[in-house]
Amino acid sequence: MKRVIDLRSDTVSKPGPEMRRAMYEAEVGDDVFGDDPTVNRLEAVAAEVMGKEAALFVPSGTMANLVAVLAHTRPGDELILGDESHIFNYEVSGAARIANVQTHALKNTPEGLLHPAEVAAAVRPPNIHNPVTSLLCLENTHNRCGGAALPVTAMDELAGVAHERAVKVHLDGARIFNAQAALGVPAARIARDCDSVSFCLSKGLGCPVGSVLCGTPAFVELARRNRKMLGGGMRQAGVLAAAGLYALEHNVECMAEDHANARRLADTFRSYEAFSPNVPQTNIVVVDIVRGSVSGWLEAFAAEGILAVAFGPRRIRFVTHINISAEDIADVAVRVKRAVLAVAV
Ligand code: TLP
């Protein structure tokens, strides 16, 4: 039986022996009492890496975004975001259901950006009829825009447009270290003009669980309260935070290799007329299906031991990660060739 090469997401990676050892050896305490030294250390390190004053360890990227929205807004406010953003598409309407904010989605450019003029126009003027626009959410790298790394100048400009209008900015930086590797700019610089930034430990960094939300001490205090409300107050969470500390020390550099693997994977697909892949900037390869169907190709790939996900009616997504080597990508090329022969479209 050939080895399954799982490219459904970078969330599927499994912790290796050194990370597990760090988890095993973690010093722990009750984090709801603020007693877990490993969680406290992770929060301090994360804040520093992101250039913010404080941080909060949360179970997931979804909860990081939700507690950020809760902390930055009041019920009935309006939140501006991109129509391709994760918060708008994949977070079960948490912003609407739990934070009671109205989402105002603007069209994302293919590069994952928003037009500054459209953001400016979307901010509601004070009027008895209008909701209060209190938050702009950005995403870097941009998942549905094929892992695009948003340039710092564009981020700064959008944050400027928001701040001039007293609107706060949250960055969903689930994959901000991929942006760091692609842009050659430190994560703290990318997030500089954002009031808060979240990043995932459970994606390219290879941890089993967790995200971190960073911002001012007052913001993080509020976010901590919101995390508790959502049931995200964890106890001896140091076993999980230890994985995060290990990853921040050892796994950030691996991302350049994930990106090289993604480029090679896209090249494989480009050599067939049935497929039209993006030119990946980071670890996400989106392949538009020119011939055949998404379900047909997913089945053919699965038969060859390659796992991917549907990412639209004519699109499949592949994500490289820490458990995928250059040899695996070479192996995928051989398997894709066989799948193409089997489907024969
Ligand atoms: N993304 C997952 C799925 O939910 C689509 C994936 O496989 O890519 N922000 C961004 C930009 C994300 O891509 C994700 C997860 C999240 C937030 C949420 O993180 P989790 O899964 O930890 O809640």
Coordinates of C-alpha atoms and ligand atoms in Angstrom, one line a residue:
M1 CA 0.0 0.0 0.0
K2 CA 1.6 3.3 -1.0
R3 CA 1.9 6.1 1.5
V4 CA -0.9 8.6 1.5
I5 CA 0.4 12.1 0.6
D6 CA -2.0 14.4 2.4
L7 CA -2.2 17.8 0.8
R8 CA -5.7 18.8 2.1
S9 CA -4.3 21.4 4.4
D10 CA -1.3 22.4 6.4
T11 CA -3.5 21.6 9.4
V12 CA -3.0 17.9 8.8
S13 CA 0.7 17.8 9.9
K14 CA 1.6 15.7 12.9
P15 CA 4.0 16.7 15.6
G16 CA 7.4 15.0 15.4
P17 CA 9.3 13.4 18.3
E18 CA 11.1 16.6 19.4
M19 CA 7.9 18.6 19.6
R20 CA 6.3 15.8 21.5
R21 CA 9.2 15.7 23.9
A22 CA 8.8 19.5 24.5
M23 CA 5.1 18.9 25.2
Y24 CA 5.9 16.0 27.5
E25 CA 8.4 18.0 29.5
A26 CA 6.3 21.2 29.7
E27 CA 5.9 22.8 33.1
V28 CA 2.2 23.5 33.6
G29 CA -0.3 25.2 35.9
D30 CA -3.9 26.4 35.7
D31 CA -4.0 29.0 32.9
V32 CA -7.4 30.4 33.9
F33 CA -5.7 31.4 37.1
G34 CA -2.8 32.8 35.0
D35 CA -0.6 30.1 36.6
D36 CA 0.7 28.2 33.5
P37 CA 4.4 29.2 33.1
T38 CA 4.6 27.7 29.6
V39 CA 1.5 29.5 28.3
N40 CA 2.8 32.7 29.8
R41 CA 6.1 32.2 28.1
L42 CA 4.4 31.5 24.7
E43 CA 2.3 34.6 25.1
A44 CA 5.3 36.7 25.8
V45 CA 7.4 35.3 22.9
A46 CA 4.4 35.6 20.5
A47 CA 3.8 39.2 21.5
E48 CA 7.5 40.0 20.9
V49 CA 7.6 38.3 17.5
M50 CA 4.5 40.2 16.4
G51 CA 5.7 43.5 17.7
K52 CA 2.8 43.9 20.1
E53 CA 2.7 44.3 23.9
A54 CA 0.5 41.4 24.8
A55 CA -0.8 38.1 23.6
L56 CA -3.4 35.4 24.3
F57 CA -3.2 31.7 23.5
V58 CA -6.5 30.4 22.1
P59 CA -7.5 26.9 20.8
S60 CA -8.0 27.9 17.2
G61 CA -7.7 30.5 14.5
T62 CA -11.5 30.8 14.4
M63 CA -11.7 31.6 18.1
A64 CA -8.8 34.1 17.7
N65 CA -10.7 36.0 15.0
L66 CA -14.0 35.8 17.0
V67 CA -12.5 37.1 20.3
A68 CA -10.8 39.8 18.3
V69 CA -14.1 40.9 16.7
L70 CA -15.8 40.7 20.1
A71 CA -13.1 42.9 21.6
H72 CA -13.0 45.5 18.8
T73 CA -16.7 46.0 18.3
R74 CA -20.1 46.4 20.0
P75 CA -23.3 44.6 19.0
G76 CA -24.9 46.3 16.0
D77 CA -21.6 47.6 14.6
E78 CA -20.4 46.9 11.2
L79 CA -17.2 45.1 10.1
I80 CA -15.6 45.5 6.7
L81 CA -13.8 42.5 5.2
G82 CA -13.0 40.8 1.9
D83 CA -15.6 38.6 0.2
E84 CA -13.0 35.9 -0.1
S85 CA -11.8 36.1 3.6
H86 CA -11.8 33.2 6.0
I87 CA -13.9 35.2 8.5
F88 CA -16.6 35.8 5.9
N89 CA -16.6 32.3 4.4
Y90 CA -15.5 29.7 6.9
E91 CA -16.3 30.8 10.4
V92 CA -19.9 29.7 10.7
S93 CA -21.1 33.4 10.8
G94 CA -19.6 33.7 14.3
A95 CA -19.2 37.5 13.9
A96 CA -22.9 37.8 13.2
R97 CA -24.2 35.1 15.6
I98 CA -22.0 35.7 18.6
A99 CA -20.5 39.3 18.2
N100 CA -23.8 40.5 16.7
V101 CA -22.0 42.6 14.1
Q102 CA -23.0 43.1 10.5
T103 CA -20.4 42.1 7.9
H104 CA -19.9 44.4 5.0
A105 CA -18.0 42.3 2.4
L106 CA -16.0 44.1 -0.3
K107 CA -14.7 42.3 -3.3
N108 CA -11.2 41.0 -2.8
T109 CA -8.7 41.5 -5.6
P110 CA -7.1 38.3 -6.9
E111 CA -4.1 39.3 -4.8
G112 CA -6.2 39.1 -1.6
L113 CA -6.3 42.9 -1.2
L114 CA -9.1 45.4 -1.0
H115 CA -9.3 48.7 -2.9
P116 CA -8.5 51.5 -0.4
A117 CA -11.1 53.8 -2.1
E118 CA -13.7 51.1 -1.6
V119 CA -12.8 50.7 2.1
A120 CA -13.0 54.5 2.5
A121 CA -16.4 54.6 0.9
A122 CA -17.6 51.6 2.9
V123 CA -17.0 53.4 6.3
R124 CA -20.4 54.7 7.3
P125 CA -20.7 58.4 8.1
P126 CA -22.3 59.2 11.5
N127 CA -26.1 59.3 11.0
I128 CA -29.0 58.2 13.1
H129 CA -29.8 55.4 10.5
N130 CA -26.3 54.0 10.1
P131 CA -24.5 51.2 11.9
V132 CA -21.1 52.2 13.4
T133 CA -18.2 50.9 11.3
S134 CA -15.7 49.9 13.9
L135 CA -13.4 47.3 12.3
L136 CA -11.6 46.3 9.2
C137 CA -10.3 42.7 8.9
L138 CA -7.4 41.8 6.6
E139 CA -5.9 38.4 5.9
N140 CA -2.2 37.6 5.1
T141 CA -1.4 35.2 3.6
H142 CA -4.8 35.0 1.8
N143 CA -6.1 31.5 1.8
R144 CA -8.9 31.7 -0.9
C145 CA -6.7 33.9 -3.0
G146 CA -4.2 31.1 -3.4
G147 CA -2.0 31.8 -0.4
A148 CA -1.2 35.3 -1.7
A149 CA 1.2 37.3 0.4
L150 CA -0.1 40.9 0.7
P151 CA 2.7 43.4 0.3
V152 CA 3.4 45.6 3.4
T153 CA 2.8 48.9 1.5
A154 CA -0.7 47.8 0.6
M155 CA -1.4 46.6 4.2
D156 CA -0.1 50.0 5.5
E157 CA -2.3 51.9 3.1
L158 CA -5.4 50.0 4.0
A159 CA -4.7 50.4 7.7
G160 CA -4.2 54.1 7.2
V161 CA -7.5 54.4 5.5
A162 CA -9.2 52.7 8.4
H163 CA -7.4 54.6 11.1
E164 CA -8.1 58.0 9.6
R165 CA -11.7 57.1 10.0
A166 CA -11.3 55.8 13.6
V167 CA -11.8 52.2 12.4
K168 CA -9.6 49.5 14.1
V169 CA -7.8 46.9 12.0
H170 CA -7.5 43.2 12.8
L171 CA -5.2 41.0 10.8
D172 CA -6.0 37.3 10.4
G173 CA -2.4 36.2 10.1
A174 CA -3.2 32.5 10.3
R175 CA -0.3 32.0 7.9
I176 CA 1.7 35.2 8.6
F177 CA 5.0 33.3 8.8
N178 CA 4.4 32.1 5.2
A179 CA 3.9 35.8 4.3
Q180 CA 7.2 36.6 6.2
A181 CA 9.1 33.9 4.2
A182 CA 7.5 35.0 0.9
L183 CA 8.0 38.8 1.4
G184 CA 11.3 38.6 3.2
V185 CA 9.8 41.0 5.8
P186 CA 9.4 40.2 9.5
A187 CA 5.9 39.3 10.7
A188 CA 6.1 42.3 13.1
R189 CA 6.5 44.6 10.2
I190 CA 3.7 43.1 8.3
A191 CA 1.4 43.5 11.3
R192 CA 2.8 46.9 12.4
D193 CA -0.2 49.1 11.5
C194 CA -2.8 46.5 12.6
D195 CA -4.3 46.9 16.1
S196 CA -4.4 43.1 16.5
V197 CA -3.0 40.1 14.7
S198 CA -3.7 36.4 15.1
F199 CA -1.6 33.6 13.9
C200 CA -2.0 29.8 13.9
L201 CA 0.4 27.4 15.4
S202 CA -1.5 24.5 13.9
K203 CA -0.8 25.3 10.2
G204 CA 2.7 25.8 8.7
L205 CA 4.3 25.8 12.2
G206 CA 3.3 22.1 12.6
C207 CA 1.7 22.2 16.0
P208 CA -1.3 20.0 16.9
V209 CA -3.4 22.8 18.3
G210 CA -3.5 26.5 18.9
S211 CA -3.4 30.1 17.7
V212 CA -2.2 33.3 19.3
L213 CA -3.9 36.7 19.3
C214 CA -1.7 39.8 19.9
G215 CA -2.5 43.4 20.6
T216 CA -2.4 46.0 23.4
P217 CA -2.7 44.9 27.0
A218 CA -6.2 46.4 27.3
F219 CA -7.3 44.6 24.1
V220 CA -5.9 41.3 25.3
E221 CA -7.6 41.6 28.7
L222 CA -10.9 42.0 26.9
A223 CA -10.1 39.1 24.5
R224 CA -9.2 36.9 27.5
R225 CA -12.6 37.6 29.0
N226 CA -14.2 36.8 25.6
R227 CA -12.2 33.6 25.3
K228 CA -13.6 32.5 28.7
M229 CA -17.1 33.3 27.6
L230 CA -16.7 31.1 24.6
G231 CA -15.4 28.2 26.7
G232 CA -11.9 28.6 25.5
G233 CA -10.3 29.1 29.0
M234 CA -7.9 26.1 29.1
R235 CA -6.3 24.8 32.2
Q236 CA -2.9 23.0 32.0
A237 CA -2.6 24.3 28.5
G238 CA 1.2 24.4 28.8
V239 CA 1.4 21.0 27.1
L240 CA 0.0 22.7 24.0
A241 CA 1.9 26.0 24.4
A242 CA 5.2 24.0 24.6
A243 CA 4.5 22.8 21.1
G244 CA 4.0 26.4 20.0
L245 CA 7.3 27.6 21.7
Y246 CA 9.1 24.7 20.0
A247 CA 7.6 25.6 16.6
L248 CA 8.5 29.3 16.9
E249 CA 12.1 28.3 17.6
H250 CA 12.5 25.5 15.1
N251 CA 9.8 25.5 12.4
V252 CA 9.6 29.1 11.0
E253 CA 12.5 28.5 8.7
C254 CA 10.9 25.4 7.1
M255 CA 8.4 27.5 5.3
A256 CA 10.7 28.4 2.4
E257 CA 10.9 24.7 1.6
D258 CA 7.1 24.4 1.7
H259 CA 6.9 27.2 -0.8
A260 CA 9.5 25.7 -3.1
N261 CA 7.5 22.4 -2.9
A262 CA 4.3 24.3 -3.8
R263 CA 5.9 25.9 -6.8
R264 CA 7.1 22.4 -8.0
L265 CA 3.7 21.0 -7.4
A266 CA 2.1 23.8 -9.5
D267 CA 4.6 23.1 -12.3
T268 CA 3.5 19.4 -12.3
F269 CA -0.1 20.5 -12.9
R270 CA 0.8 23.1 -15.4
S271 CA 2.2 20.4 -17.7
Y272 CA -1.3 19.1 -18.3
E273 CA -4.0 20.7 -20.4
A274 CA -6.7 19.6 -17.9
F275 CA -5.3 21.8 -15.2
S276 CA -4.6 25.5 -14.7
P277 CA -2.7 26.1 -11.5
N278 CA -1.8 29.4 -9.8
V279 CA 1.8 30.5 -9.5
P280 CA 2.1 29.9 -5.7
Q281 CA 3.7 32.7 -3.7
T282 CA 3.5 30.5 -0.6
N283 CA 2.3 27.0 0.4
I284 CA -1.1 27.0 -1.3
V285 CA -1.6 25.6 -4.8
V286 CA -5.0 26.2 -6.3
V287 CA -5.7 24.3 -9.5
D288 CA -8.5 25.3 -11.8
I289 CA -10.0 22.3 -13.5
V290 CA -10.1 22.9 -17.3
R291 CA -11.3 19.4 -18.2
G292 CA -13.2 16.8 -16.2
S293 CA -14.9 17.5 -12.8
V294 CA -13.6 18.4 -9.4
S295 CA -15.1 15.2 -7.9
G296 CA -13.7 13.1 -10.7
W297 CA -10.2 14.4 -10.2
L298 CA -10.4 14.2 -6.4
E299 CA -11.4 10.5 -6.7
A300 CA -8.6 9.8 -9.2
F301 CA -6.1 11.5 -7.0
A302 CA -7.3 9.7 -3.9
A303 CA -7.0 6.4 -5.8
E304 CA -3.3 7.3 -6.2
G305 CA -3.0 8.2 -2.5
I306 CA -3.0 12.0 -3.0
L307 CA -5.5 13.9 -0.8
A308 CA -6.7 17.4 -1.7
V309 CA -9.9 19.4 -1.2
A310 CA -12.5 21.0 -3.5
F311 CA -12.1 24.8 -3.3
G312 CA -14.9 25.9 -5.6
P313 CA -17.0 24.4 -8.4
R314 CA -14.0 24.2 -10.7
R315 CA -11.1 24.4 -8.3
I316 CA -9.0 22.0 -6.1
R317 CA -6.6 23.1 -3.4
F318 CA -3.4 21.5 -2.4
V319 CA -1.3 22.7 0.6
T320 CA 2.3 21.8 1.3
H321 CA 3.5 21.6 4.9
I322 CA 6.1 20.4 7.3
N323 CA 5.4 16.7 6.7
I324 CA 5.8 17.0 2.9
S325 CA 9.3 16.6 1.4
A326 CA 10.7 17.4 -2.0
E327 CA 10.7 13.6 -2.6
D328 CA 7.0 13.5 -1.8
I329 CA 6.3 16.2 -4.4
A330 CA 8.4 14.2 -7.0
D331 CA 6.3 11.2 -6.1
V332 CA 3.1 13.3 -6.5
A333 CA 4.2 14.1 -10.1
V334 CA 4.4 10.4 -10.9
R335 CA 1.0 9.7 -9.3
V336 CA -0.7 12.6 -11.1
K337 CA 0.6 11.3 -14.4
R338 CA -1.0 7.9 -13.6
A339 CA -4.3 9.7 -12.5
V340 CA -4.3 11.6 -15.8
L341 CA -3.9 8.4 -17.8
A342 CA -6.7 6.8 -15.7
V343 CA -9.1 9.6 -16.2
A344 CA -8.2 10.2 -19.9
V345 CA -10.2 13.3 -20.5
Ligands
TLP1 N1 -8.3 27.4 7.4 C1 -8.6 26.0 7.1 C2 -10.1 25.8 6.7 O1 -10.9 26.3 7.7 C3 -10.4 26.3 5.4 C4 -7.7 25.5 6.0 O2 -7.6 24.3 5.8 O3 -7.1 26.3 5.3 N2 -7.9 32.1 9.1 C5 -7.4 31.5 8.0 C6 -6.8 32.3 6.9 C7 -7.5 30.1 7.8 O4 -7.1 29.5 6.7 C8 -8.0 29.3 8.8 C9 -8.2 27.8 8.7 C10 -8.5 30.0 10.0 C11 -8.4 31.3 10.1 C12 -9.1 29.2 11.1 O5 -8.2 28.4 11.8 P1 -8.7 27.2 12.7 O6 -8.9 26.0 11.7 O7 -7.6 26.9 13.7 O8 -10.0 27.6 13.4

